[in-house]
Amino acid sequence: GNSANHLSETIEDFRDFFKPDKEKTDFTLAGSINKTFKLLASQIKNREIEIIENIDDIRLRGYERELLQVLLNILNNAKDALLDKEGEKLIFICIYKEDDKLNIEIKDNAGGIEDKIKEKIFDSYFTTKEEKGGTGIGLYMSKQIIEDSIGGKLFVSNVEYTYNKVEYKGAEFTILIPFE
C-alpha cells in the first residue's frame, strides 16, 4: 500500500539528493527545509522530537541540493544527540536575513557539546558514533560544502536559552550565506 509508495518516493528523493548540482537554481528555504523533513520525518516522529520552526520566506540562488545535504546532516546529528535525553526533545530551526547574509540556525536541547569534542567536531574523520557506524564524514563535509562550494560559514556553539519559560542548554549550528 501507501507506505511502500512513500518509501520508494523517499528513496528517489535521496537519490536526487546526492547527485551533485550542475547549476545554480532559485529556491525557497522553507521548501528546502520541508524536503529535508520529509526525509527525516519518520525518524523524528518515532522519537517524539518536537520541531519548532521560525522560517522567513527567503529565496536564494544557489546549489540547493548541497545545502539540503548539510541541513540533513545537522538535523540528523541533533536527532542523534536527543535520543538518550529524558523529557522534552526539541529542535529549533530559525532562518532569517540579516544585512546581506542569510542566517540558518539549528539548535537542540541536548545539553551542548563537550569542549574537547567541540574543537574537533569539524575534523575530517572525527566521529562520536563509531559504535553506530558513523564515518565522521558528516560535519567535515558539511563545512567543506558551505565554505568552499557555497562561500558561506558554518560554526557551532553551545547556547543557553529559554523557551516557554523553561531554560535549556544545547548545541547551535549556524550557517551564514552571503546573498549574491
Short mmCIF file of C-alpha atoms in Angstrom, two decimals:
data_model
loop_
_atom_site.label_atom_id
_atom_site.label_comp_id
_atom_site.label_asym_id
_atom_site.label_seq_id
_atom_site.Cartn_x
_atom_site.Cartn_y
_atom_site.Cartn_z
CA GLY A 1 0.00 0.00 0.00
CA ASN A 2 0.83 3.55 0.71
CA SER A 3 3.92 3.08 2.85
CA ALA A 4 5.72 1.18 0.09
CA ASN A 5 4.94 4.05 -2.24
CA HIS A 6 6.18 6.54 0.26
CA LEU A 7 9.36 4.53 0.70
CA SER A 8 10.14 4.38 -3.00
CA GLU A 9 9.46 8.11 -3.22
CA THR A 10 11.83 8.69 -0.33
CA ILE A 11 14.50 6.58 -1.99
CA GLU A 12 14.04 8.61 -5.18
CA ASP A 13 14.32 11.79 -3.12
CA PHE A 14 17.53 10.51 -1.60
CA ARG A 15 18.90 9.60 -4.97
CA ASP A 16 18.19 13.08 -6.28
CA PHE A 17 19.59 14.42 -3.14
CA PHE A 18 23.09 13.10 -3.63
CA LYS A 19 23.51 13.97 -7.28
CA PRO A 20 25.83 16.94 -7.47
CA ASP A 21 24.19 20.16 -8.58
CA LYS A 22 25.24 21.12 -12.06
CA GLU A 23 23.93 24.63 -11.92
CA LYS A 24 22.54 27.15 -9.54
CA THR A 25 18.79 27.38 -9.21
CA ASP A 26 16.35 29.65 -7.42
CA PHE A 27 14.73 28.02 -4.43
CA THR A 28 12.97 28.95 -1.21
CA LEU A 29 14.44 27.95 2.09
CA ALA A 30 11.09 26.94 3.51
CA GLY A 31 10.82 24.47 0.63
CA SER A 32 14.31 23.14 1.31
CA ILE A 33 13.52 22.58 4.98
CA ASN A 34 10.34 20.75 4.05
CA LYS A 35 12.26 18.44 1.73
CA THR A 36 14.74 17.74 4.49
CA PHE A 37 11.96 16.95 6.95
CA LYS A 38 10.30 14.60 4.51
CA LEU A 39 13.45 12.52 4.56
CA LEU A 40 13.73 12.62 8.34
CA ALA A 41 10.05 12.64 9.27
CA SER A 42 9.59 9.07 10.39
CA GLN A 43 12.78 9.07 12.45
CA ILE A 44 11.80 12.27 14.20
CA LYS A 45 8.18 11.32 14.85
CA ASN A 46 9.02 7.92 16.29
CA ARG A 47 11.29 9.57 18.81
CA GLU A 48 8.88 12.26 19.93
CA ILE A 49 11.11 15.12 18.94
CA GLU A 50 9.35 18.43 18.57
CA ILE A 51 10.49 20.75 15.80
CA ILE A 52 9.99 24.48 16.29
CA GLU A 53 10.34 26.40 13.06
CA ASN A 54 10.74 30.11 12.61
CA ILE A 55 11.48 30.44 8.93
CA ASP A 56 11.23 33.62 6.91
CA ASP A 57 10.24 33.06 3.33
CA ILE A 58 13.55 33.74 1.67
CA ARG A 59 14.51 32.93 -1.90
CA LEU A 60 18.07 32.03 -2.61
CA ARG A 61 20.01 31.39 -5.77
CA GLY A 62 22.49 28.61 -5.42
CA TYR A 63 23.09 24.89 -5.13
CA GLU A 64 20.02 23.73 -3.27
CA ARG A 65 20.96 20.09 -3.08
CA GLU A 66 24.26 20.84 -1.40
CA LEU A 67 22.52 22.96 1.19
CA LEU A 68 19.97 20.17 1.73
CA GLN A 69 22.75 17.68 2.42
CA VAL A 70 24.16 19.98 5.08
CA LEU A 71 20.75 20.60 6.68
CA LEU A 72 20.03 16.88 6.68
CA ASN A 73 23.34 16.22 8.32
CA ILE A 74 22.96 18.81 11.07
CA LEU A 75 19.36 17.79 11.81
CA ASN A 76 20.41 14.17 11.90
CA ASN A 77 23.12 14.99 14.44
CA ALA A 78 20.63 16.93 16.55
CA LYS A 79 18.26 13.98 16.42
CA ASP A 80 21.03 11.58 17.49
CA ALA A 81 22.06 13.88 20.33
CA LEU A 82 18.48 13.85 21.62
CA LEU A 83 17.99 10.08 21.50
CA ASP A 84 19.15 9.39 25.05
CA LYS A 85 17.65 12.52 26.52
CA GLU A 86 14.89 12.26 29.10
CA GLY A 87 11.91 14.57 28.90
CA GLU A 88 11.26 17.08 26.18
CA LYS A 89 13.27 16.80 22.98
CA LEU A 90 13.38 19.98 20.95
CA ILE A 91 14.98 21.10 17.71
CA PHE A 92 14.68 24.75 16.71
CA ILE A 93 15.21 25.96 13.17
CA CYS A 94 15.44 29.66 12.63
CA ILE A 95 16.05 31.20 9.20
CA TYR A 96 16.23 34.93 8.61
CA LYS A 97 18.01 37.56 6.60
CA GLU A 98 20.37 39.96 8.30
CA ASP A 99 22.14 42.69 6.34
CA ASP A 100 23.32 40.90 3.21
CA LYS A 101 23.52 37.49 4.81
CA LEU A 102 21.23 34.57 5.18
CA ASN A 103 21.28 33.07 8.69
CA ILE A 104 20.27 29.50 9.34
CA GLU A 105 20.38 28.47 12.99
CA ILE A 106 19.63 24.96 14.15
CA LYS A 107 19.74 24.23 17.85
CA ASP A 108 18.69 21.38 20.12
CA ASN A 109 18.18 20.99 23.84
CA ALA A 110 20.51 18.01 24.26
CA GLY A 111 22.82 19.79 26.71
CA GLY A 112 25.56 21.03 24.38
CA ILE A 113 28.85 19.58 23.18
CA GLU A 114 31.80 18.98 25.48
CA ASP A 115 34.62 21.44 24.81
CA LYS A 116 37.19 18.83 23.89
CA ILE A 117 34.81 17.41 21.31
CA LYS A 118 33.67 20.80 20.11
CA GLU A 119 37.18 21.68 18.94
CA LYS A 120 37.34 18.57 16.77
CA ILE A 121 33.79 18.37 15.53
CA PHE A 122 34.66 19.54 12.00
CA ASP A 123 37.83 17.42 11.64
CA SER A 124 37.82 15.04 8.72
CA TYR A 125 37.46 11.71 10.45
CA PHE A 126 36.18 12.75 13.82
CA THR A 127 33.09 10.87 14.95
CA THR A 128 31.35 10.14 18.23
CA LYS A 129 29.41 7.38 16.51
CA GLU A 130 31.96 4.60 15.95
CA GLU A 131 29.72 2.02 17.50
CA LYS A 132 26.79 3.20 15.41
CA GLY A 133 28.87 3.00 12.26
CA GLY A 134 29.30 6.73 11.67
CA THR A 135 32.12 7.69 9.35
CA GLY A 136 32.56 11.19 10.71
CA ILE A 137 32.29 12.45 7.16
CA GLY A 138 29.20 14.43 8.11
CA LEU A 139 30.22 17.70 9.66
CA TYR A 140 33.58 17.87 7.92
CA MET A 141 31.87 17.55 4.55
CA SER A 142 29.18 19.97 5.64
CA LYS A 143 31.77 22.58 6.44
CA GLN A 144 33.53 21.98 3.10
CA ILE A 145 30.26 22.37 1.22
CA ILE A 146 29.23 25.56 3.00
CA GLU A 147 32.65 27.20 2.92
CA ASP A 148 34.17 26.03 -0.38
CA SER A 149 31.18 25.44 -2.57
CA ILE A 150 28.63 27.91 -1.24
CA GLY A 151 31.06 30.55 0.04
CA GLY A 152 29.48 30.80 3.46
CA LYS A 153 30.44 29.91 7.03
CA LEU A 154 29.44 27.08 9.33
CA PHE A 155 30.17 27.04 13.03
CA VAL A 156 28.82 25.61 16.25
CA SER A 157 28.43 26.99 19.75
CA ASN A 158 26.84 25.90 22.99
CA VAL A 159 23.87 28.05 23.93
CA GLU A 160 21.58 28.53 26.89
CA TYR A 161 18.10 29.81 26.15
CA THR A 162 14.56 29.98 27.46
CA TYR A 163 11.58 28.56 25.61
CA ASN A 164 8.08 28.57 27.09
CA LYS A 165 9.58 29.78 30.37
CA VAL A 166 11.86 26.75 30.63
CA GLU A 167 15.63 27.08 30.46
CA TYR A 168 17.50 24.80 28.10
CA LYS A 169 21.06 24.12 27.03
CA GLY A 170 22.12 22.78 23.68
CA ALA A 171 24.32 22.98 20.63
CA GLU A 172 23.56 25.56 17.97
CA PHE A 173 24.83 25.22 14.43
CA THR A 174 24.90 28.45 12.46
CA ILE A 175 25.19 28.70 8.70
CA LEU A 176 25.85 32.14 7.21
CA ILE A 177 25.48 32.54 3.47
CA PRO A 178 26.13 35.81 1.66
CA PHE A 179 23.44 36.77 -0.86
CA GLU A 180 24.70 37.01 -4.40
#
